[in-house]
mmCIF file of C-alpha atoms in Angstrom:
data_model
loop_
_atom_site.group_PDB
_atom_site.id
_atom_site.type_symbol
_atom_site.label_atom_id
_atom_site.label_comp_id
_atom_site.label_asym_id
_atom_site.label_seq_id
_atom_site.Cartn_x
_atom_site.Cartn_y
_atom_site.Cartn_z
ATOM 1 C CA UNK A 147 6.735 0.660 -21.255
ATOM 2 C CA UNK A 148 6.372 0.326 -17.493
ATOM 3 C CA UNK A 149 2.779 -0.880 -17.030
ATOM 4 C CA UNK A 150 0.556 0.981 -14.601
ATOM 5 C CA UNK A 151 0.210 -0.849 -11.301
ATOM 6 C CA UNK A 152 -3.547 -1.086 -10.772
ATOM 7 C CA UNK A 153 -3.464 -3.810 -8.106
ATOM 8 C CA UNK A 154 -5.718 -2.034 -5.649
ATOM 9 C CA UNK A 155 -8.482 0.555 -5.916
ATOM 10 C CA UNK A 156 -8.888 2.586 -9.075
ATOM 11 C CA UNK A 157 -11.534 5.105 -8.113
ATOM 12 C CA UNK A 158 -13.739 6.637 -10.805
ATOM 13 C CA UNK A 159 -14.614 10.062 -9.380
ATOM 14 C CA UNK A 160 -17.631 12.165 -10.168
ATOM 15 C CA UNK A 161 -17.163 15.566 -11.799
ATOM 16 C CA UNK A 162 -17.984 18.419 -9.462
ATOM 17 C CA UNK A 163 -19.874 21.409 -10.860
ATOM 18 C CA UNK A 164 -20.628 24.861 -9.540
ATOM 19 C CA UNK A 165 -24.232 25.525 -8.613
ATOM 20 C CA UNK A 166 -24.789 27.109 -12.016
ATOM 21 C CA UNK A 167 -23.514 24.022 -13.826
ATOM 22 C CA UNK A 168 -19.942 24.956 -14.740
ATOM 23 C CA UNK A 169 -17.059 22.578 -14.018
ATOM 24 C CA UNK A 170 -15.723 23.401 -10.557
ATOM 25 C CA UNK A 171 -12.022 22.750 -11.026
ATOM 26 C CA UNK A 172 -11.124 23.596 -7.421
ATOM 27 C CA UNK A 173 -13.682 21.104 -6.089
ATOM 28 C CA UNK A 174 -12.426 18.447 -8.495
ATOM 29 C CA UNK A 175 -8.854 19.021 -7.331
ATOM 30 C CA UNK A 176 -10.092 18.520 -3.762
ATOM 31 C CA UNK A 177 -11.604 15.146 -4.677
ATOM 32 C CA UNK A 178 -8.411 14.134 -6.468
ATOM 33 C CA UNK A 179 -6.137 15.053 -3.559
ATOM 34 C CA UNK A 180 -8.337 13.237 -1.032
ATOM 35 C CA UNK A 181 -8.454 10.016 -3.027
ATOM 36 C CA UNK A 182 -4.778 10.115 -4.002
ATOM 37 C CA UNK A 183 -3.751 10.559 -0.369
ATOM 38 C CA UNK A 184 -5.153 7.142 0.527
ATOM 39 C CA UNK A 185 -2.925 4.082 0.646
ATOM 40 C CA UNK A 186 -4.282 1.451 -1.698
ATOM 41 C CA UNK A 187 -5.691 3.904 -4.272
ATOM 42 C CA UNK A 188 -3.692 3.121 -7.417
ATOM 43 C CA UNK A 189 -5.237 5.394 -10.052
ATOM 44 C CA UNK A 190 -8.044 7.838 -10.715
ATOM 45 C CA UNK A 191 -10.243 7.174 -13.729
ATOM 46 C CA UNK A 192 -12.061 10.257 -14.954
ATOM 47 C CA UNK A 193 -14.390 11.220 -17.820
ATOM 48 C CA UNK A 194 -16.431 8.023 -17.632
ATOM 49 C CA UNK A 195 -20.042 7.365 -16.689
ATOM 50 C CA UNK A 196 -19.665 8.321 -13.019
ATOM 51 C CA UNK A 197 -17.777 11.439 -14.088
ATOM 52 C CA UNK A 198 -20.444 12.554 -16.595
ATOM 53 C CA UNK A 199 -17.608 12.564 -19.130
ATOM 54 C CA UNK A 200 -19.807 12.575 -22.208
ATOM 55 C CA UNK A 201 -21.668 15.595 -20.817
ATOM 56 C CA UNK A 202 -18.509 17.735 -20.896
ATOM 57 C CA UNK A 203 -17.089 19.735 -23.777
ATOM 58 C CA UNK A 204 -13.699 18.752 -25.162
ATOM 59 C CA UNK A 205 -12.081 21.800 -23.564
ATOM 60 C CA UNK A 206 -13.604 20.864 -20.192
ATOM 61 C CA UNK A 207 -12.409 17.272 -20.469
ATOM 62 C CA UNK A 208 -8.837 18.234 -21.271
ATOM 63 C CA UNK A 209 -8.693 20.871 -18.547
ATOM 64 C CA UNK A 210 -10.052 18.364 -16.043
ATOM 65 C CA UNK A 211 -7.219 15.983 -16.927
ATOM 66 C CA UNK A 212 -4.688 18.768 -16.362
ATOM 67 C CA UNK A 213 -6.283 19.647 -13.013
ATOM 68 C CA UNK A 214 -6.193 16.018 -11.857
ATOM 69 C CA UNK A 215 -2.602 15.497 -12.979
ATOM 70 C CA UNK A 216 -1.519 18.621 -11.110
ATOM 71 C CA UNK A 217 -3.546 17.698 -8.005
ATOM 72 C CA UNK A 218 -1.988 14.246 -7.588
ATOM 73 C CA UNK A 219 1.528 15.469 -8.335
ATOM 74 C CA UNK A 220 2.504 12.380 -10.272
ATOM 75 C CA UNK A 221 1.853 10.068 -7.318
ATOM 76 C CA UNK A 222 -0.682 7.940 -9.212
ATOM 77 C CA UNK A 223 -1.712 7.772 -12.872
ATOM 78 C CA UNK A 224 -4.717 9.605 -14.261
ATOM 79 C CA UNK A 225 -6.725 7.465 -16.656
ATOM 80 C CA UNK A 226 -9.108 9.083 -19.133
ATOM 81 C CA UNK A 227 -12.303 7.548 -20.429
ATOM 82 C CA UNK A 228 -12.135 7.457 -24.232
ATOM 83 C CA UNK A 229 -15.654 7.571 -25.616
ATOM 84 C CA UNK A 230 -15.418 8.903 -29.190
ATOM 85 C CA UNK A 231 -17.628 7.004 -31.605
ATOM 86 C CA UNK A 232 -15.462 6.441 -34.646
ATOM 87 C CA UNK A 233 -12.113 4.678 -34.400
ATOM 88 C CA UNK A 234 -10.251 7.656 -35.865
ATOM 89 C CA UNK A 235 -12.190 10.029 -33.603
ATOM 90 C CA UNK A 236 -11.363 7.960 -30.519
ATOM 91 C CA UNK A 237 -7.678 7.806 -31.444
ATOM 92 C CA UNK A 238 -7.537 11.585 -31.904
ATOM 93 C CA UNK A 239 -9.329 12.034 -28.558
ATOM 94 C CA UNK A 240 -6.780 9.788 -26.854
ATOM 95 C CA UNK A 241 -3.865 11.715 -28.355
ATOM 96 C CA UNK A 242 -5.213 14.960 -26.875
ATOM 97 C CA UNK A 243 -5.747 13.283 -23.499
ATOM 98 C CA UNK A 244 -2.137 12.084 -23.520
ATOM 99 C CA UNK A 245 -0.935 15.619 -24.302
ATOM 100 C CA UNK A 246 -3.002 16.891 -21.346
ATOM 101 C CA UNK A 247 -1.158 14.503 -19.029
ATOM 102 C CA UNK A 248 -3.160 11.267 -18.926
ATOM 103 C CA UNK A 249 -1.242 8.013 -18.531
ATOM 104 C CA UNK A 250 -3.965 5.548 -19.387
ATOM 105 C CA UNK A 251 -7.159 5.098 -21.369
ATOM 106 C CA UNK A 252 -10.317 3.297 -20.305
ATOM 107 C CA UNK A 253 -11.566 2.427 -23.771
ATOM 108 C CA UNK A 254 -15.339 2.508 -24.078
ATOM 109 C CA UNK A 255 -17.006 0.610 -26.902
ATOM 110 C CA UNK A 256 -18.476 2.568 -29.756
ATOM 111 C CA UNK A 257 -21.868 3.286 -28.239
ATOM 112 C CA UNK A 258 -23.663 2.418 -31.465
ATOM 113 C CA UNK A 259 -22.672 -1.156 -30.663
ATOM 114 C CA UNK A 260 -24.927 -1.103 -27.596
ATOM 115 C CA UNK A 261 -27.943 -1.193 -29.882
ATOM 116 C CA UNK A 262 -26.668 -2.750 -33.095
ATOM 117 C CA UNK A 263 -23.770 -4.960 -32.010
ATOM 118 C CA UNK A 264 -20.239 -4.902 -33.403
ATOM 119 C CA UNK A 265 -18.587 -6.401 -36.452
ATOM 120 C CA UNK A 266 -15.843 -8.929 -35.844
ATOM 121 C CA UNK A 267 -12.461 -7.252 -35.604
ATOM 122 C CA UNK A 268 -13.778 -3.736 -35.044
ATOM 123 C CA UNK A 269 -13.084 -3.605 -31.266
ATOM 124 C CA UNK A 270 -9.518 -4.837 -31.747
ATOM 125 C CA UNK A 271 -8.920 -2.146 -34.366
ATOM 126 C CA UNK A 272 -10.254 0.503 -31.963
ATOM 127 C CA UNK A 273 -7.710 -0.455 -29.292
ATOM 128 C CA UNK A 274 -4.889 -0.728 -31.827
ATOM 129 C CA UNK A 275 -5.568 2.736 -33.244
ATOM 130 C CA UNK A 276 -5.755 4.356 -29.803
ATOM 131 C CA UNK A 277 -2.461 2.792 -28.708
ATOM 132 C CA UNK A 278 -0.617 3.647 -31.911
ATOM 133 C CA UNK A 279 -1.907 7.228 -32.030
ATOM 134 C CA UNK A 280 -1.564 8.145 -28.357
ATOM 135 C CA UNK A 281 0.637 5.666 -26.495
ATOM 136 C CA UNK A 282 -1.867 5.639 -23.636
ATOM 137 C CA UNK A 283 -1.877 2.381 -21.707
ATOM 138 C CA UNK A 284 -5.248 0.785 -22.254
ATOM 139 C CA UNK A 285 -7.872 -0.918 -20.127
ATOM 140 C CA UNK A 286 -10.165 -3.374 -21.884
ATOM 141 C CA UNK A 287 -13.718 -2.466 -20.882
ATOM 142 C CA UNK A 288 -16.116 -5.428 -20.812
ATOM 143 C CA UNK A 289 -19.740 -4.264 -20.768
ATOM 144 C CA UNK A 290 -22.635 -6.200 -19.173
ATOM 145 C CA UNK A 291 -23.764 -9.404 -20.826
ATOM 146 C CA UNK A 292 -27.218 -7.930 -21.476
ATOM 147 C CA UNK A 293 -25.787 -5.374 -23.923
ATOM 148 C CA UNK A 294 -24.734 -5.946 -27.516
ATOM 149 C CA UNK A 295 -21.410 -4.262 -26.725
ATOM 150 C CA UNK A 296 -20.342 -7.120 -24.439
ATOM 151 C CA UNK A 297 -17.363 -8.743 -26.151
ATOM 152 C CA UNK A 298 -17.255 -12.492 -26.768
ATOM 153 C CA UNK A 299 -14.257 -14.370 -25.392
ATOM 154 C CA UNK A 300 -12.352 -14.437 -28.695
ATOM 155 C CA UNK A 301 -12.624 -10.660 -28.987
ATOM 156 C CA UNK A 302 -11.479 -10.172 -25.399
ATOM 157 C CA UNK A 303 -8.516 -12.480 -25.930
ATOM 158 C CA UNK A 304 -7.490 -10.635 -29.078
ATOM 159 C CA UNK A 305 -7.620 -7.269 -27.303
ATOM 160 C CA UNK A 306 -5.980 -8.515 -24.092
ATOM 161 C CA UNK A 307 -2.901 -9.687 -25.970
ATOM 162 C CA UNK A 308 -2.400 -6.507 -28.001
ATOM 163 C CA UNK A 309 0.486 -4.118 -27.245
ATOM 164 C CA UNK A 310 -0.489 -1.407 -24.761
ATOM 165 C CA UNK A 311 -3.329 -3.308 -23.047
ATOM 166 C CA UNK A 312 -2.459 -3.674 -19.357
ATOM 167 C CA UNK A 313 -5.781 -4.450 -17.640
ATOM 168 C CA UNK A 314 -9.408 -5.347 -18.095
ATOM 169 C CA UNK A 315 -12.314 -3.679 -16.342
ATOM 170 C CA UNK A 316 -14.857 -6.466 -16.285
ATOM 171 C CA UNK A 317 -18.513 -5.752 -15.640
ATOM 172 C CA UNK A 318 -20.051 -8.702 -17.478
ATOM 173 C CA UNK A 319 -22.573 -9.306 -14.650
ATOM 174 C CA UNK A 320 -22.977 -12.910 -15.699
ATOM 175 C CA UNK A 321 -21.124 -15.216 -13.337
ATOM 176 C CA UNK A 322 -21.255 -18.132 -15.768
ATOM 177 C CA UNK A 323 -19.188 -16.085 -18.189
ATOM 178 C CA UNK A 324 -17.001 -14.607 -15.432
ATOM 179 C CA UNK A 325 -15.880 -18.010 -14.124
ATOM 180 C CA UNK A 326 -15.046 -19.236 -17.641
ATOM 181 C CA UNK A 327 -13.589 -16.114 -19.255
ATOM 182 C CA UNK A 328 -11.407 -14.594 -16.517
ATOM 183 C CA UNK A 329 -9.149 -17.702 -16.279
ATOM 184 C CA UNK A 330 -8.816 -17.764 -20.078
ATOM 185 C CA UNK A 331 -7.788 -14.111 -20.162
ATOM 186 C CA UNK A 332 -5.181 -14.680 -17.473
ATOM 187 C CA UNK A 333 -3.878 -17.736 -19.323
ATOM 188 C CA UNK A 334 -3.515 -15.740 -22.552
ATOM 189 C CA UNK A 335 -1.868 -12.769 -20.813
ATOM 190 C CA UNK A 336 -0.574 -13.618 -17.331
ATOM 191 C CA UNK A 337 0.349 -9.973 -16.763
ATOM 192 C CA UNK A 338 -3.157 -8.708 -17.493
ATOM 193 C CA UNK A 339 -4.578 -7.012 -14.394
ATOM 194 C CA UNK A 340 -8.201 -7.984 -13.756
ATOM 195 C CA UNK A 341 -10.385 -5.266 -12.248
ATOM 196 C CA UNK A 342 -13.992 -5.803 -11.234
ATOM 197 C CA UNK A 343 -16.544 -3.055 -11.726
ATOM 198 C CA UNK A 344 -19.563 -4.869 -10.272
ATOM 199 C CA UNK A 345 -20.437 -1.964 -7.976
ATOM 200 C CA UNK A 346 -23.818 -3.316 -6.977
ATOM 201 C CA UNK A 347 -22.579 -6.799 -6.015
ATOM 202 C CA UNK A 348 -18.832 -6.853 -5.545
ATOM 203 C CA UNK A 349 -18.483 -9.808 -3.176
ATOM 204 C CA UNK A 350 -18.747 -12.668 -5.725
ATOM 205 C CA UNK A 351 -15.903 -11.198 -7.787
ATOM 206 C CA UNK A 352 -13.526 -10.148 -5.006
ATOM 207 C CA UNK A 353 -11.524 -13.368 -4.865
ATOM 208 C CA UNK A 354 -10.508 -13.479 -8.548
ATOM 209 C CA UNK A 355 -9.263 -9.934 -9.136
ATOM 210 C CA UNK A 356 -6.219 -7.714 -8.834
ATOM 211 C CA UNK A 357 -8.321 -4.723 -7.923
ATOM 212 C CA UNK A 358 -11.466 -2.677 -8.434
ATOM 213 C CA UNK A 359 -12.287 0.082 -10.905
ATOM 214 C CA UNK A 360 -15.503 1.528 -9.545
ATOM 215 C CA UNK A 361 -17.475 4.693 -9.048
ATOM 216 C CA UNK A 362 -18.073 3.294 -5.562
ATOM 217 C CA UNK A 363 -14.466 4.323 -4.894
ATOM 218 C CA UNK A 364 -15.673 7.949 -4.655
ATOM 219 C CA UNK A 365 -17.688 7.495 -1.535
ATOM 220 C CA UNK A 366 -16.171 4.654 0.508
ATOM 221 C CA UNK A 367 -12.563 4.245 -0.631
ATOM 222 C CA UNK A 368 -11.350 3.228 2.827
ATOM 223 C CA UNK A 369 -13.702 0.239 3.005
ATOM 224 C CA UNK A 370 -13.119 -0.795 -0.593
ATOM 225 C CA UNK A 371 -9.364 -0.869 -0.026
ATOM 226 C CA UNK A 372 -9.999 -3.174 2.937
ATOM 227 C CA UNK A 373 -12.335 -5.312 0.827
ATOM 228 C CA UNK A 374 -9.632 -5.736 -1.816
ATOM 229 C CA UNK A 375 -7.137 -6.789 0.855
ATOM 230 C CA UNK A 376 -9.570 -9.360 2.222
ATOM 231 C CA UNK A 377 -10.214 -10.741 -1.261
ATOM 232 C CA UNK A 378 -6.519 -11.076 -2.044
ATOM 233 C CA UNK A 379 -5.997 -12.863 1.287
ATOM 234 C CA UNK A 380 -8.902 -15.200 0.417
ATOM 235 C CA UNK A 381 -10.393 -14.134 3.747
ATOM 236 C CA UNK A 382 -14.086 -14.677 3.055
ATOM 237 C CA UNK A 383 -15.353 -13.902 6.592
ATOM 238 C CA UNK A 384 -13.588 -10.531 6.559
ATOM 239 C CA UNK A 385 -14.741 -9.727 3.028
ATOM 240 C CA UNK A 386 -18.291 -10.711 3.961
ATOM 241 C CA UNK A 387 -18.166 -8.462 7.029
ATOM 242 C CA UNK A 388 -17.121 -5.447 4.930
ATOM 243 C CA UNK A 389 -19.701 -6.307 2.282
ATOM 244 C CA UNK A 390 -22.466 -6.455 4.903
ATOM 245 C CA UNK A 391 -21.379 -3.138 6.376
ATOM 246 C CA UNK A 392 -21.501 -1.541 2.919
ATOM 247 C CA UNK A 393 -24.818 -3.136 1.962
ATOM 248 C CA UNK A 394 -27.092 -0.240 3.079
ATOM 249 C CA UNK A 395 -25.022 2.132 0.928
ATOM 250 C CA UNK A 396 -24.900 -0.331 -1.965
ATOM 251 C CA UNK A 397 -28.684 -0.551 -1.917
ATOM 252 C CA UNK A 398 -29.197 3.192 -1.640
ATOM 253 C CA UNK A 399 -26.742 4.051 -4.406
ATOM 254 C CA UNK A 400 -26.876 1.162 -6.871
ATOM 255 C CA UNK A 401 -30.094 -0.785 -6.311
ATOM 256 C CA UNK A 402 -32.084 1.956 -8.004
ATOM 257 C CA UNK A 403 -34.340 2.107 -11.052
ATOM 258 C CA UNK A 404 -31.474 3.098 -13.354
ATOM 259 C CA UNK A 405 -27.723 2.715 -12.996
ATOM 260 C CA UNK A 406 -27.459 6.354 -14.100
ATOM 261 C CA UNK A 407 -29.178 7.318 -10.858
ATOM 262 C CA UNK A 408 -26.098 5.947 -9.161
ATOM 263 C CA UNK A 409 -24.067 8.913 -10.425
ATOM 264 C CA UNK A 410 -26.447 11.315 -8.707
ATOM 265 C CA UNK A 411 -26.365 9.190 -5.565
ATOM 266 C CA UNK A 412 -22.544 9.220 -5.570
ATOM 267 C CA UNK A 413 -22.586 13.005 -5.459
ATOM 268 C CA UNK A 414 -25.060 12.978 -2.601
ATOM 269 C CA UNK A 415 -22.738 10.572 -0.803
ATOM 270 C CA UNK A 416 -19.882 13.044 -1.192
ATOM 271 C CA UNK A 417 -22.112 15.776 0.213
ATOM 272 C CA UNK A 418 -22.784 13.578 3.229
ATOM 273 C CA UNK A 419 -19.049 13.007 3.671
ATOM 274 C CA UNK A 420 -18.303 16.723 3.472
ATOM 275 C CA UNK A 421 -16.262 16.496 0.257
ATOM 276 C CA UNK A 422 -18.852 18.389 -1.816
ATOM 277 C CA UNK A 423 -21.117 21.233 -0.745
ATOM 278 C CA UNK A 424 -23.878 20.263 -3.169
ATOM 279 C CA UNK A 425 -24.740 17.576 -5.722
ATOM 280 C CA UNK A 426 -25.199 19.610 -8.898
ATOM 281 C CA UNK A 427 -25.464 17.439 -12.023
ATOM 282 C CA UNK A 428 -25.875 18.021 -15.748
ATOM 283 C CA UNK A 429 -28.735 17.027 -17.996
ATOM 284 C CA UNK A 430 -29.851 14.448 -18.932
ATOM 285 C CA UNK A 431 -29.345 13.380 -15.291
ATOM 286 C CA UNK A 432 -32.144 14.325 -12.948
ATOM 287 C CA UNK A 433 -32.177 15.036 -9.224
ATOM 288 C CA UNK A 434 -33.452 12.132 -7.141
ATOM 289 C CA UNK A 435 -35.642 14.168 -4.825
ATOM 290 C CA UNK A 436 -35.643 14.844 -1.108
ATOM 291 C CA UNK A 437 -36.868 11.390 -0.083
ATOM 292 C CA UNK A 438 -34.033 9.669 -1.949
ATOM 293 C CA UNK A 439 -31.504 12.088 -0.464
ATOM 294 C CA UNK A 440 -32.706 11.232 3.035
ATOM 295 C CA UNK A 441 -32.489 7.501 2.239
ATOM 296 C CA UNK A 442 -28.912 7.860 0.965
ATOM 297 C CA UNK A 443 -27.787 9.904 3.961
ATOM 298 C CA UNK A 444 -29.432 7.385 6.312
ATOM 299 C CA UNK A 445 -27.649 4.520 4.540
ATOM 300 C CA UNK A 446 -24.274 6.166 5.150
ATOM 301 C CA UNK A 447 -25.155 6.597 8.808
ATOM 302 C CA UNK A 448 -26.201 2.942 9.053
ATOM 303 C CA UNK A 449 -22.861 1.901 7.538
ATOM 304 C CA UNK A 450 -20.923 4.137 9.900
ATOM 305 C CA UNK A 451 -19.414 6.148 7.051
ATOM 306 C CA UNK A 452 -19.095 9.725 8.237
ATOM 307 C CA UNK A 453 -17.565 13.030 7.247
ATOM 308 C CA UNK A 454 -13.964 13.285 6.155
ATOM 309 C CA UNK A 455 -12.874 15.458 9.051
ATOM 310 C CA UNK A 456 -9.160 15.280 8.301
ATOM 311 C CA UNK A 457 -9.642 16.852 4.886
ATOM 312 C CA UNK A 458 -11.990 19.490 6.268
ATOM 313 C CA UNK A 459 -9.553 20.407 9.016
ATOM 314 C CA UNK A 460 -6.802 20.968 6.451
ATOM 315 C CA UNK A 461 -8.798 23.545 4.515
#
């Protein structure tokens, strides 16, 4: 197996819909081509939270994978969010995603664990079953510390050293754990690629990672690629400058009442940039209202992030 090279930006795009709520495959292909055309974008991760993946039917999810694979022309891998509840269900889901053209799997925890916690050994078995059934290269997904689906270090180490696991998407949001656990993961598997997903406060994690796996990559991929470069160069002043420039957008998109509102805000950001014509979402997401839209558009203006004229000119 040649591991996916994720040492850069792995963007997690939104899913574009038509105004009447159907998946707009042409608009999604447009997003895919734009992101894939950018140097430093190493993969596209679809069917996750930002992509409203659990709000899509199975047929829609598989077709979206095929559309993305075709749009990028094999230039970068397409990684599918695997969200099925049961281990057998998740493995079967992954097998279908592989047949549709996906290269990798971002493995979500069984969502029952968010409320009730997990039994020892169950997460490892989930990853093992997905790998053996599908052959998709896997990304260990570490949830926030405040949830019961946040894996302890022993569980992370067991998963990180299993066949097929090539990276970890870490969103623990507890810097005490981050500074202890990331070095231990790298010690156990030196080839493990560490990806931060701390969208709302990226700066503290930028100097310890191989890349980012973020919904933020939808709306400001150019700046995030530069932020990754600054982090890898250990250039704090440059990283701080980019962080400060992004801060109005970070606040408008991610410093909201609910992280789910960030998905809606991402779509509004793409409207502002001219990638989408409208920000249609699916229930249970709700529109943010005109005031929030104005705030988000103003934040992009304050950050100097404008329309993607090159893409528009090519249409």
